[in-house]
Amino acid sequence: MVEIEAPALVSDELRDALMSVLGKSGVVSDPAVVAAQSGDWSEATKVAPAWVLFPRTPQQVADVLALCSHHHQKIVIQGGLTGLAGGATPTHGEVALSLAKLNQIEDIDTVGGTATVQAGVILEELQTRVEAQDWYFPLDLGARGSCQVGGNAATNAGGNRVIRYGTMRELVQGIEVALPSGKLLTMMNRVTKNTTGIDLKHLFIGAEGTLGVITRLVLKLSPKPTAANTALCALPSFEAATRLVRDMRRALPGLSAFEVMWADFMEAAQEIGNLRPAFATGSPVYALVETLGAHQEDDREQLERFLGEALEAGTVCDVIVAQSLEDSRSLWSYRETIGEMLGQLRPHAAFDVGVPMAAMASFVESVRASLRARFPDQRHLFFGHIGDGNLHVLSGPHVSADSLHMVEQVVYEAVRKVGGSISAEHGIGVIKREFLHLSRGAGEIELMRGLKAMLDPVGILNAARVFA
Amino acid sequence: MVEIEAPALVSDELRDALMSVLGKSGVVSDPAVVAAQSGDWSEATKVAPAWVLFPRTPQQVADVLALCSHHHQKIVIQGGLTGLAGGATPTHGEVALSLAKLNQIEDIDTVGGTATVQAGVILEELQTRVEAQDWYFPLDLGARGSCQVGGNAATNAGGNRVIRYGTMRELVQGIEVALPSGKLLTMMNRVTKNTTGIDLKHLFIGAEGTLGVITRLVLKLSPKPTAANTALCALPSFEAATRLVRDMRRALPGLSAFEVMWADFMEAAQEIGNLRPAFATGSPVYALVETLGAHQEDDREQLERFLGEALEAGTVCDVIVAQSLEDSRSLWSYRETIGEMLGQLRPHAAFDVGVPMAAMASFVESVRASLRARFPDQRHLFFGHIGDGNLHVLSGPHVSADSLHMVEQVVYEAVRKVGGSISAEHGIGVIKREFLHLSRGAGEIELMRGLKAMLDPVGILNAARVFA
């Protein structure tokens, strides 16, 4: 659903004050521009903001926040608008603050392996610039060409390589944040280890813009891998996958991806993506694995040897190790039909939940059985970054809002039962706000509200996102 | 300096109330017990607490805090008392809260790889128990036999293997904290990825007990490595070390330690530890490296091949790769004379600072020159976990407090200049409190105070630690 709403009114006094900070070009009400800023990639109802503000310096961000606090003007913070939880979608009466023009890569330290960047830098641009210097920024996700590193930090983005490199939180060494008070909190730490009191950056990483606006970051780089090896494994059970990932982490410290696809996902991928089956006979579970290293041939031999032993041990029923980049692409293609699936199964319910590994098999079985019983004509697909306990569930098409809601109830109730997380990487935003209590206790939500009241007493920043 | 002070008086009313929560055996004023709890491993002046409280459940900790808040009774939180910053050393009028009896390992999840533990579990006990189950808790430090995991989390402990596994912060998935209000905040998350609002555990990890008392933890385990390989490298310069660590991280993802020792440290180690020189000729810098993996022979071959190429490239002048466990111990022995050095060079100034890698060489040179000029008769030794930018400096013996203070001024001023960290792993406590502003801005310290006022309005917990 897309409803473009009429922009709310901003007082002349505030508009003039904002223009005096940002210049005329920094305060935009052009209908084409505000329409383009009316929502993120989620299904949240789009609303065009009254104005879009384009600060060009961190200090301008801080000055804008001071003004908006003074005028009780609500702000929605916008990066690349690729979020899936509605956090960056404006609501009525909000002004949008876009980080798009705060987009300089300030420094790449090729000795210490850090990049100092402004929040609006596009992830892919950073990756490219860093790799040209023989370093590597390992965070990677489908939205790489549009998403911004500030948004990656505000939402604690994950992606395919978390098993090796961690989520965005582990990649942020230093941070600068503009606070609603108008203060700029500069904590641009460049050292790996800094144990000097409360580590305040974690208040802002993953907080989805509720406490401050991230303006700059010091990001941790890794040496650029020069070899990648991929294999697709057919497994006799999910239990075998838990053993495989443990043994692989031990034997192959270069393991950088461990994606699991259940049979229903694999069959849908073959059908929807028009792909040939990878194996002659079907298996209940598949694992797509990748290692990153420095020696293409040696690493492949090591991977082959490891998987050969796993075959003998019965952990794996069959395996294909890519012998070329083309092979590798073809193995990844099953996993990557997800884009087409999301399109074809619309309207759908899509989940990114965190489930303890020990509970995963029974979680998948019971949720699948519930969904199949209630919705026998829909597809219910299970896959995910299982090396991190991150399960994706895609169920659709569902024509009614009631059906979608029922699917949500089934999945989230099952998550609550196993003490899992209702969002492993996409965040809460507005879409999952009503379910937050399933993953976070009343005391936690109360403390989040306390922090909000302390740092944003007027409540101007991303109001009613994450928690009410 | 050790001064055992007379215990301060606790009101009868409070004592009775504490006894009703903890039982008589949980409220101890026996002189032998309070004397044993009079300080940590630092040089901070020891003070015997009036009483030592021994809660046996998380709820008892919370109840004790509620009582002490009500009675305005200050508390010092004590784990294994191995800290080096005076954080756990009582000050006048404080009651000690010991976690020693809250020491159960509640669960080891061998599928998901997590351990659920109470805060008072001794690190070494956890390591042993986990390894018996074929898993691995990678945090390791000299104090392993006494330090407690709750203290490790409260101080964000580091150690030798941070380059591979991260600091304690990266190893904590879930946490339970008793707050001064008497609430127990249970956030025992067991999933790797949980992006559901503000990640509150980071308020308490590394906060040195200023905001709450950690009572339980969910810790992330790794598959147990079954092979370790060690090498000692002689390097032509520190600049070569920066290249070596980068290339090694790329080529050998199992790299688990990268310890650098400058020539002055190596010479002192040989002299004080009565060790034979490892190499025929001296070099300005040495790197002790370790990889952890699953194949002893293959991993060693890979390490040898890598170091062979480094020799040819001139990054390394000479190298010894351990061929046995005995060889490995002998290579580590230079680094491990540190215990004897600390004893022999007393009274000494010892630092664990964080320095950006790009600034490290000039930092060491200028600090060494300053110290040598002012204190030509003392030893000034440089070494550390350089893979993490963590430099240790040991200077002594210094007979006067003035000299010690002058050394501090030289080192900390140099840290401030390069934007480093005055503590990379030991923390602030009381010992470094006056220097906190060199690593953290006024706005940051103000925000820390705001958090303290919010969570501990009466100021009962570890008062005057970290910040005033």
mmCIF file of C-alpha atoms in Angstrom, chain A residues 109-113 133-135 155-156 158-159 162 164 167 169-170 179 183 185-208 210-211 220-226 242 245-247 249-254 292-295 298-299 302 305-306 309 353-358 385 387-390 418-428 436 439-441 443-452 454-455 466-467, chain B residues 109-112 133-135 155-156 158-159 162 164 167 169-170 179 183 185-208 210-211 220-226 242 245-247 249-254 292-295 298-299 302 305-306 309 353-359 385 387-390 418-428 436 439-441 443-452 454-455 466-467:
data_model
loop_
_atom_site.group_PDB
_atom_site.id
_atom_site.type_symbol
_atom_site.label_atom_id
_atom_site.label_comp_id
_atom_site.label_asym_id
_atom_site.label_seq_id
_atom_site.Cartn_x
_atom_site.Cartn_y
_atom_site.Cartn_z
ATOM 1 C CA ASP A 109 44.322 4.075 7.356
ATOM 2 C CA THR A 110 46.178 1.334 5.491
ATOM 3 C CA VAL A 111 48.530 0.652 8.402
ATOM 4 C CA GLY A 112 46.016 0.208 11.209
ATOM 5 C CA GLY A 113 43.196 -0.946 8.952
ATOM 6 C CA GLN A 133 43.749 -0.096 -1.110
ATOM 7 C CA ASP A 134 44.091 -3.862 -0.578
ATOM 8 C CA TRP A 135 41.860 -3.844 2.519
ATOM 9 C CA THR A 155 20.310 -0.853 12.610
ATOM 10 C CA ASN A 156 23.284 -3.093 13.443
ATOM 11 C CA GLY A 158 24.169 -8.307 9.520
ATOM 12 C CA GLY A 159 24.314 -10.086 6.180
ATOM 13 C CA VAL A 162 28.571 -12.480 10.163
ATOM 14 C CA ARG A 164 33.405 -14.754 10.291
ATOM 15 C CA THR A 167 27.612 -7.765 12.665
ATOM 16 C CA ARG A 169 28.442 -3.559 15.862
ATOM 17 C CA GLU A 170 31.734 -5.488 15.815
ATOM 18 C CA LEU A 179 22.220 14.519 20.196
ATOM 19 C CA LYS A 183 25.566 18.543 21.262
ATOM 20 C CA LEU A 185 29.378 13.674 20.872
ATOM 21 C CA THR A 186 32.664 12.822 19.165
ATOM 22 C CA MET A 187 34.005 9.387 20.080
ATOM 23 C CA MET A 188 36.142 8.654 17.031
ATOM 24 C CA ASN A 189 38.189 5.943 18.687
ATOM 25 C CA ARG A 190 40.733 4.379 16.324
ATOM 26 C CA VAL A 191 42.175 1.701 18.596
ATOM 27 C CA THR A 192 40.850 -1.840 18.774
ATOM 28 C CA LYS A 193 40.902 -2.010 22.544
ATOM 29 C CA ASN A 194 39.641 0.873 24.615
ATOM 30 C CA THR A 195 38.552 0.053 28.144
ATOM 31 C CA THR A 196 38.033 3.518 29.564
ATOM 32 C CA GLY A 197 34.625 3.516 31.197
ATOM 33 C CA ILE A 198 31.171 2.955 29.727
ATOM 34 C CA ASP A 199 31.377 2.255 25.998
ATOM 35 C CA LEU A 200 28.765 4.787 24.921
ATOM 36 C CA LYS A 201 28.797 3.975 21.212
ATOM 37 C CA HIS A 202 26.625 0.929 21.904
ATOM 38 C CA LEU A 203 23.800 3.234 23.007
ATOM 39 C CA PHE A 204 23.512 4.309 19.378
ATOM 40 C CA ILE A 205 24.471 1.190 17.390
ATOM 41 C CA GLY A 206 21.302 -0.786 16.753
ATOM 42 C CA ALA A 207 19.100 1.828 18.465
ATOM 43 C CA GLU A 208 17.492 2.689 15.114
ATOM 44 C CA THR A 210 15.913 6.703 18.741
ATOM 45 C CA LEU A 211 18.687 8.346 20.818
ATOM 46 C CA LYS A 220 37.427 -1.656 11.332
ATOM 47 C CA LEU A 221 38.833 -3.149 8.136
ATOM 48 C CA SER A 222 40.210 -6.615 7.484
ATOM 49 C CA PRO A 223 42.980 -7.632 5.119
ATOM 50 C CA LYS A 224 41.442 -8.240 1.699
ATOM 51 C CA PRO A 225 40.951 -11.941 0.991
ATOM 52 C CA THR A 226 42.270 -13.005 -2.384
ATOM 53 C CA THR A 242 24.734 -28.202 13.571
ATOM 54 C CA VAL A 245 29.030 -25.880 11.215
ATOM 55 C CA ARG A 246 30.828 -26.671 14.469
ATOM 56 C CA ASP A 247 33.418 -28.908 12.785
ATOM 57 C CA ARG A 249 34.489 -23.518 12.272
ATOM 58 C CA ARG A 250 37.180 -25.595 13.941
ATOM 59 C CA ALA A 251 38.860 -26.942 10.818
ATOM 60 C CA LEU A 252 38.455 -23.945 8.497
ATOM 61 C CA PRO A 253 38.841 -20.671 10.372
ATOM 62 C CA GLY A 254 38.354 -18.896 7.020
ATOM 63 C CA LEU A 292 37.707 -16.647 2.321
ATOM 64 C CA GLY A 293 41.478 -16.817 2.357
ATOM 65 C CA ALA A 294 44.653 -16.143 0.446
ATOM 66 C CA HIS A 295 45.372 -19.308 -1.568
ATOM 67 C CA ASP A 298 45.216 -24.733 -1.231
ATOM 68 C CA ASP A 299 42.031 -23.463 0.350
ATOM 69 C CA GLN A 302 41.474 -28.053 2.351
ATOM 70 C CA ARG A 305 39.454 -32.745 2.195
ATOM 71 C CA PHE A 306 37.233 -31.554 5.028
ATOM 72 C CA GLU A 309 35.812 -36.588 5.661
ATOM 73 C CA VAL A 353 14.169 -14.363 13.510
ATOM 74 C CA GLY A 354 16.947 -15.569 15.788
ATOM 75 C CA VAL A 355 16.520 -19.077 17.157
ATOM 76 C CA PRO A 356 18.931 -20.988 19.444
ATOM 77 C CA MET A 357 20.568 -23.731 17.358
ATOM 78 C CA ALA A 358 19.463 -26.445 19.775
ATOM 79 C CA HIS A 385 22.310 -17.514 7.951
ATOM 80 C CA GLY A 387 25.746 -20.275 11.256
ATOM 81 C CA ASP A 388 24.465 -17.314 13.304
ATOM 82 C CA GLY A 389 21.127 -18.844 14.351
ATOM 83 C CA ASN A 390 19.410 -16.434 11.971
ATOM 84 C CA VAL A 418 12.279 -20.756 22.502
ATOM 85 C CA GLY A 419 13.622 -17.462 23.909
ATOM 86 C CA GLY A 420 14.601 -16.316 20.429
ATOM 87 C CA SER A 421 14.753 -12.919 18.808
ATOM 88 C CA ILE A 422 11.900 -11.533 16.696
ATOM 89 C CA SER A 423 14.484 -9.716 14.606
ATOM 90 C CA ALA A 424 17.965 -11.031 13.980
ATOM 91 C CA GLU A 425 18.964 -8.307 11.568
ATOM 92 C CA HIS A 426 16.173 -6.196 10.061
ATOM 93 C CA GLY A 427 15.259 -4.352 13.259
ATOM 94 C CA ILE A 428 11.970 -3.328 14.842
ATOM 95 C CA LEU A 436 8.920 -6.157 20.849
ATOM 96 C CA SER A 439 11.921 -10.616 22.799
ATOM 97 C CA ARG A 440 12.531 -7.943 25.423
ATOM 98 C CA GLY A 441 11.246 -7.858 28.996
ATOM 99 C CA GLY A 443 12.245 -3.943 32.567
ATOM 100 C CA GLU A 444 14.288 -3.665 29.399
ATOM 101 C CA ILE A 445 11.647 -1.642 27.578
ATOM 102 C CA GLU A 446 11.317 0.620 30.615
ATOM 103 C CA LEU A 447 15.086 1.190 30.584
ATOM 104 C CA MET A 448 14.997 1.955 26.841
ATOM 105 C CA ARG A 449 12.313 4.551 27.570
ATOM 106 C CA GLY A 450 14.434 5.981 30.374
ATOM 107 C CA LEU A 451 17.361 6.401 27.996
ATOM 108 C CA LYS A 452 15.067 8.027 25.454
ATOM 109 C CA MET A 454 17.282 11.326 29.121
ATOM 110 C CA LEU A 455 18.728 11.925 25.661
ATOM 111 C CA VAL A 466 11.060 0.522 18.214
ATOM 112 C CA PHE A 467 9.057 1.261 21.373
ATOM 113 C CA ASP B 109 24.726 -25.897 25.231
ATOM 114 C CA THR B 110 26.858 -28.160 23.047
ATOM 115 C CA VAL B 111 24.658 -27.659 19.990
ATOM 116 C CA GLY B 112 24.507 -23.879 19.889
ATOM 117 C CA GLN B 133 32.644 -30.965 26.228
ATOM 118 C CA ASP B 134 34.806 -30.365 23.136
ATOM 119 C CA TRP B 135 34.048 -26.631 23.077
ATOM 120 C CA THR B 155 35.965 -4.859 32.972
ATOM 121 C CA ASN B 156 35.704 -6.072 29.351
ATOM 122 C CA GLY B 158 41.163 -8.804 26.849
ATOM 123 C CA GLY B 159 44.212 -11.046 26.950
ATOM 124 C CA VAL B 162 41.723 -10.906 21.156
ATOM 125 C CA ARG B 164 41.074 -13.892 16.764
ATOM 126 C CA THR B 167 37.463 -9.054 23.952
ATOM 127 C CA ARG B 169 32.363 -7.882 25.099
ATOM 128 C CA GLU B 170 32.272 -9.962 21.904
ATOM 129 C CA LEU B 179 20.173 -2.702 39.535
ATOM 130 C CA LYS B 183 15.269 -4.759 40.040
ATOM 131 C CA LEU B 185 17.170 -7.099 34.620
ATOM 132 C CA THR B 186 17.232 -10.489 32.907
ATOM 133 C CA MET B 187 18.520 -10.358 29.331
ATOM 134 C CA MET B 188 19.787 -13.903 28.914
ATOM 135 C CA ASN B 189 19.818 -13.826 25.136
ATOM 136 C CA ARG B 190 21.096 -17.082 23.606
ATOM 137 C CA VAL B 191 21.031 -16.143 19.930
ATOM 138 C CA THR B 192 23.989 -14.675 18.082
ATOM 139 C CA LYS B 193 21.981 -12.010 16.316
ATOM 140 C CA ASN B 194 19.364 -10.026 18.182
ATOM 141 C CA THR B 195 18.435 -6.672 16.701
ATOM 142 C CA THR B 196 15.472 -5.734 18.835
ATOM 143 C CA GLY B 197 16.086 -2.201 20.039
ATOM 144 C CA ILE B 198 18.838 -0.772 22.216
ATOM 145 C CA ASP B 199 21.337 -3.477 23.205
ATOM 146 C CA LEU B 200 21.352 -2.721 26.924
ATOM 147 C CA LYS B 201 23.982 -5.267 27.930
ATOM 148 C CA HIS B 202 26.691 -2.889 26.698
ATOM 149 C CA LEU B 203 25.732 -0.427 29.439
ATOM 150 C CA PHE B 204 27.145 -2.936 31.922
ATOM 151 C CA ILE B 205 29.998 -4.626 30.040
ATOM 152 C CA GLY B 206 33.149 -2.616 30.688
ATOM 153 C CA ALA B 207 31.357 -0.205 33.028
ATOM 154 C CA GLU B 208 33.350 -1.555 35.994
ATOM 155 C CA THR B 210 29.241 1.618 38.155
ATOM 156 C CA LEU B 211 25.694 0.949 36.867
ATOM 157 C CA LYS B 220 29.573 -17.589 23.337
ATOM 158 C CA LEU B 221 31.771 -20.639 22.860
ATOM 159 C CA SER B 222 33.934 -21.618 19.912
ATOM 160 C CA PRO B 223 34.728 -25.095 18.640
ATOM 161 C CA LYS B 224 37.754 -26.371 20.547
ATOM 162 C CA PRO B 225 40.937 -26.077 18.515
ATOM 163 C CA THR B 226 42.995 -29.254 18.468
ATOM 164 C CA THR B 242 52.485 -3.875 10.732
ATOM 165 C CA VAL B 245 50.255 -8.822 10.969
ATOM 166 C CA ARG B 246 48.185 -7.671 8.001
ATOM 167 C CA ASP B 247 49.530 -10.383 5.692
ATOM 168 C CA ARG B 249 45.588 -12.159 9.112
ATOM 169 C CA ARG B 250 44.892 -12.588 5.425
ATOM 170 C CA ALA B 251 46.834 -15.802 4.866
ATOM 171 C CA LEU B 252 46.235 -17.529 8.192
ATOM 172 C CA PRO B 253 42.727 -16.889 9.500
ATOM 173 C CA GLY B 254 43.566 -19.133 12.455
ATOM 174 C CA LEU B 292 44.931 -22.306 16.441
ATOM 175 C CA GLY B 293 43.330 -24.885 14.178
ATOM 176 C CA ALA B 294 42.523 -28.519 13.686
ATOM 177 C CA HIS B 295 45.535 -30.054 11.918
ATOM 178 C CA ASP B 298 49.211 -29.042 8.017
ATOM 179 C CA ASP B 299 48.852 -25.862 10.041
ATOM 180 C CA GLN B 302 51.179 -23.499 6.243
ATOM 181 C CA ARG B 305 55.435 -21.608 4.127
ATOM 182 C CA PHE B 306 54.016 -18.200 5.016
ATOM 183 C CA GLU B 309 57.813 -16.147 1.981
ATOM 184 C CA VAL B 353 47.588 1.733 26.480
ATOM 185 C CA GLY B 354 45.915 1.563 23.087
ATOM 186 C CA VAL B 355 47.791 3.253 20.261
ATOM 187 C CA PRO B 356 46.752 3.427 16.586
ATOM 188 C CA MET B 357 49.099 1.155 14.623
ATOM 189 C CA ALA B 358 50.137 3.959 12.275
ATOM 190 C CA ALA B 359 51.374 5.988 15.266
ATOM 191 C CA HIS B 385 49.276 -7.489 22.082
ATOM 192 C CA GLY B 387 47.786 -7.209 16.759
ATOM 193 C CA ASP B 388 45.152 -5.221 18.685
ATOM 194 C CA GLY B 389 47.132 -1.977 19.044
ATOM 195 C CA ASN B 390 47.562 -2.760 22.731
ATOM 196 C CA VAL B 418 47.855 10.205 19.178
ATOM 197 C CA GLY B 419 44.190 9.854 20.147
ATOM 198 C CA GLY B 420 44.892 6.570 21.887
ATOM 199 C CA SER B 421 43.365 4.889 24.890
ATOM 200 C CA ILE B 422 44.853 5.198 28.389
ATOM 201 C CA SER B 423 43.616 1.705 29.110
ATOM 202 C CA ALA B 424 43.322 -0.997 26.497
ATOM 203 C CA GLU B 425 42.334 -3.740 28.912
ATOM 204 C CA HIS B 426 42.972 -3.125 32.616
ATOM 205 C CA GLY B 427 40.307 -0.456 33.040
ATOM 206 C CA ILE B 428 40.160 2.837 34.947
ATOM 207 C CA LEU B 436 40.144 9.561 32.084
ATOM 208 C CA SER B 439 40.802 9.402 26.394
ATOM 209 C CA ARG B 440 37.199 10.489 26.831
ATOM 210 C CA GLY B 441 35.706 13.908 26.077
ATOM 211 C CA GLY B 443 30.524 15.287 26.757
ATOM 212 C CA GLU B 444 31.207 11.575 27.158
ATOM 213 C CA ILE B 445 32.002 11.872 30.848
ATOM 214 C CA GLU B 446 28.868 13.977 31.338
ATOM 215 C CA LEU B 447 26.799 11.260 29.635
ATOM 216 C CA MET B 448 28.410 8.574 31.837
ATOM 217 C CA ARG B 449 27.395 10.643 34.874
ATOM 218 C CA GLY B 450 23.883 10.978 33.489
ATOM 219 C CA LEU B 451 23.620 7.199 33.163
ATOM 220 C CA LYS B 452 24.934 6.791 36.696
ATOM 221 C CA MET B 454 19.605 7.460 36.212
ATOM 222 C CA LEU B 455 20.488 3.915 37.312
ATOM 223 C CA VAL B 466 36.007 5.377 36.737
ATOM 224 C CA PHE B 467 34.626 8.921 37.048
#
